[in-house]
XYZ file of C-alpha atoms in Angstrom:
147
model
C 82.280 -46.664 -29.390
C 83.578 -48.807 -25.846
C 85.500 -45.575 -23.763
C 87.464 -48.048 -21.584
C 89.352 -50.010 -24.219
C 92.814 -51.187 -23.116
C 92.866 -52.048 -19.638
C 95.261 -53.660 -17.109
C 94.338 -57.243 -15.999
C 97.018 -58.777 -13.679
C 99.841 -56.154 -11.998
C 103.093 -58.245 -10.962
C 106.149 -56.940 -8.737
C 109.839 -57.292 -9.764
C 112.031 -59.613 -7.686
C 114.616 -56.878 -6.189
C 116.354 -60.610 -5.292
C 115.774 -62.476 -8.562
C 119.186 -63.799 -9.818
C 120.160 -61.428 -12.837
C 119.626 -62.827 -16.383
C 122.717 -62.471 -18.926
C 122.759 -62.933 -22.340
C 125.405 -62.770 -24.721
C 125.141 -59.421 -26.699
C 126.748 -59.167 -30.434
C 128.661 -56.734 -31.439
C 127.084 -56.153 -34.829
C 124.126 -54.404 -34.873
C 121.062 -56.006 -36.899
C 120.104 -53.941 -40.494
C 116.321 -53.807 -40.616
C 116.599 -52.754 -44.084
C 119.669 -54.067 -46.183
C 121.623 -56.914 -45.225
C 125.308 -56.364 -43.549
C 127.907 -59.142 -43.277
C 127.203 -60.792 -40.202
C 130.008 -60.591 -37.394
C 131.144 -64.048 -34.977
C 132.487 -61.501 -32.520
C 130.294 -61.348 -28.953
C 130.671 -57.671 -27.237
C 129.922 -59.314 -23.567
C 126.723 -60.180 -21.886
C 123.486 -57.645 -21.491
C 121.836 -58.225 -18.150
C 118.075 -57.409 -19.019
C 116.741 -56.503 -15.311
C 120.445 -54.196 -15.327
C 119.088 -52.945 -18.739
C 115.416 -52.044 -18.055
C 115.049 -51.474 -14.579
C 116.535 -48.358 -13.361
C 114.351 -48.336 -9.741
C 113.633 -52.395 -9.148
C 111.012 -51.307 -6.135
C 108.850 -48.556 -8.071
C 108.821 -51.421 -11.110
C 106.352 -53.089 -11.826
C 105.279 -55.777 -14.810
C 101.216 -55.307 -16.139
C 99.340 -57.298 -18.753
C 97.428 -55.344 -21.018
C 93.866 -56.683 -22.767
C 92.521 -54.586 -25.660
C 93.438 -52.799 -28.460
C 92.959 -49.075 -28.169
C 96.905 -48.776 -28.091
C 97.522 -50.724 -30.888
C 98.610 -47.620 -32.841
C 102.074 -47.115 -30.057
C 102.319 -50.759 -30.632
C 101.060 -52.115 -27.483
C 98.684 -54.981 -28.024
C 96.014 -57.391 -26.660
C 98.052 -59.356 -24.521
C 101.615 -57.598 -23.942
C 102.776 -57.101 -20.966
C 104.310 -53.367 -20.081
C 107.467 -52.447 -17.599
C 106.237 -49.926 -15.519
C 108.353 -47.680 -13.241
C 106.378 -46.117 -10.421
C 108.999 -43.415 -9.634
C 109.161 -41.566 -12.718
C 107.344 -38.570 -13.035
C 104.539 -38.186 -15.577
C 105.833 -35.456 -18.692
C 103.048 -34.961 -21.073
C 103.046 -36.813 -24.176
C 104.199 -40.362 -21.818
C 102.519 -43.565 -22.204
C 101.228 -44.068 -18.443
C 98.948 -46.362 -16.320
C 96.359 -44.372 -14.755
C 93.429 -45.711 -12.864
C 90.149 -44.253 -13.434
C 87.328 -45.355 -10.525
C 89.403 -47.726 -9.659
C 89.779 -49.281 -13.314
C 93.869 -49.260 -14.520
C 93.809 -48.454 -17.799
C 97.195 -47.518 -20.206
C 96.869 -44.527 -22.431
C 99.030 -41.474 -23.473
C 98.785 -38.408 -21.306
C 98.235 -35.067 -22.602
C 97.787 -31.581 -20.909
C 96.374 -28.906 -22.767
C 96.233 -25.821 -20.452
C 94.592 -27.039 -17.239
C 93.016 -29.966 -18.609
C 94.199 -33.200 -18.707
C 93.608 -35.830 -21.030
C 93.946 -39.615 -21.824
C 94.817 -40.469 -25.179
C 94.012 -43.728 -27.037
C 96.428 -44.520 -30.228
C 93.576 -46.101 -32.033
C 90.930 -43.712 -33.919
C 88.387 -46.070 -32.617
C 88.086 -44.389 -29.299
C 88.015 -41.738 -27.691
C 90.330 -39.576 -25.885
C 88.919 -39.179 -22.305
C 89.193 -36.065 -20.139
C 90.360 -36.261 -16.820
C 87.231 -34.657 -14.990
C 87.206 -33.335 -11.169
C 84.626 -36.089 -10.096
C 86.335 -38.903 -11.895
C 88.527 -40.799 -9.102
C 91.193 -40.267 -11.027
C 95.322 -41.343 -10.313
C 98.291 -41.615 -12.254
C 100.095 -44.925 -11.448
C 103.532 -45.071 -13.461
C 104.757 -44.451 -16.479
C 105.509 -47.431 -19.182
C 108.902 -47.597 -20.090
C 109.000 -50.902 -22.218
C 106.414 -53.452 -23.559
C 106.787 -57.021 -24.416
C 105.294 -58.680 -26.766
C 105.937 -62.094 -29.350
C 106.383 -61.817 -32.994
């Protein structure tokens, strides 16, 4: 059973002077389960680096490779918002880096100790030990991925 299975392969910073992105947004929300009468009616525009980037210079964009968060529906391949400035609350999907490997798991304190969860009953959860070289980097906020 691998103990390193998702890991961060490529880190990119936002463009604090990227021109912004708008889309139109609809009014009408989409039904995931039964169909509603579609609406021609636009609310306005949606502004995605507005919508999820609260702090553009703590943000930063990583590409994930492996599967042992395939259960919190991050997958081989996605890449993950990260905002460097928000603090870590147990139970958060971070980035942590582990001898100096970045790797994305959910954090969980129990007590004093400190723990890395995997969503995938594959692997294991890894304990944050006092010799590891151990650092939280940001918390993931939103992942990408295609359908």
């Amino acid at each position: 059973m691998p103990l390193h299975e998702t890991r961060v392969t490529a880190v990119f910073a936002t463009d604090e002077q990227a021109p912004s992105c708008s889309l139109p947004l609809a009014v009408a929300s989409v039904s995931a389960g039964f169909p509603s009468p579609a609406d021609d009616y636009l609310e306005g525009v949606l502004d995605l680096n507005q919508h999820l980037i609260k702090h553009p210079a703590a943000t930063f964009f990583v590409r994930v490779t492996g599967d042992s968060m395939i259960d919190a529906g991050i997958h081989d391949g996605d890449l993950l918002l990260v905002d460097r400035s928000l603090e870590m609350v147990d139970g958060k999907v971070v980035i942590a880096i582990i001898n100096a490997e970045l790797l994305v798991k959910r954090v969980r304190k129990v007590g004093a100790r400190l723990f890395l969860l995997p969503e995938n009953q594959a692997y294991k959860p890894i304990e944050v030990q006092e010799n590891m070289d151990f650092e939280l980097w940001g918390v993931v906020t939103y992942v990408i991925h295609s359908l």
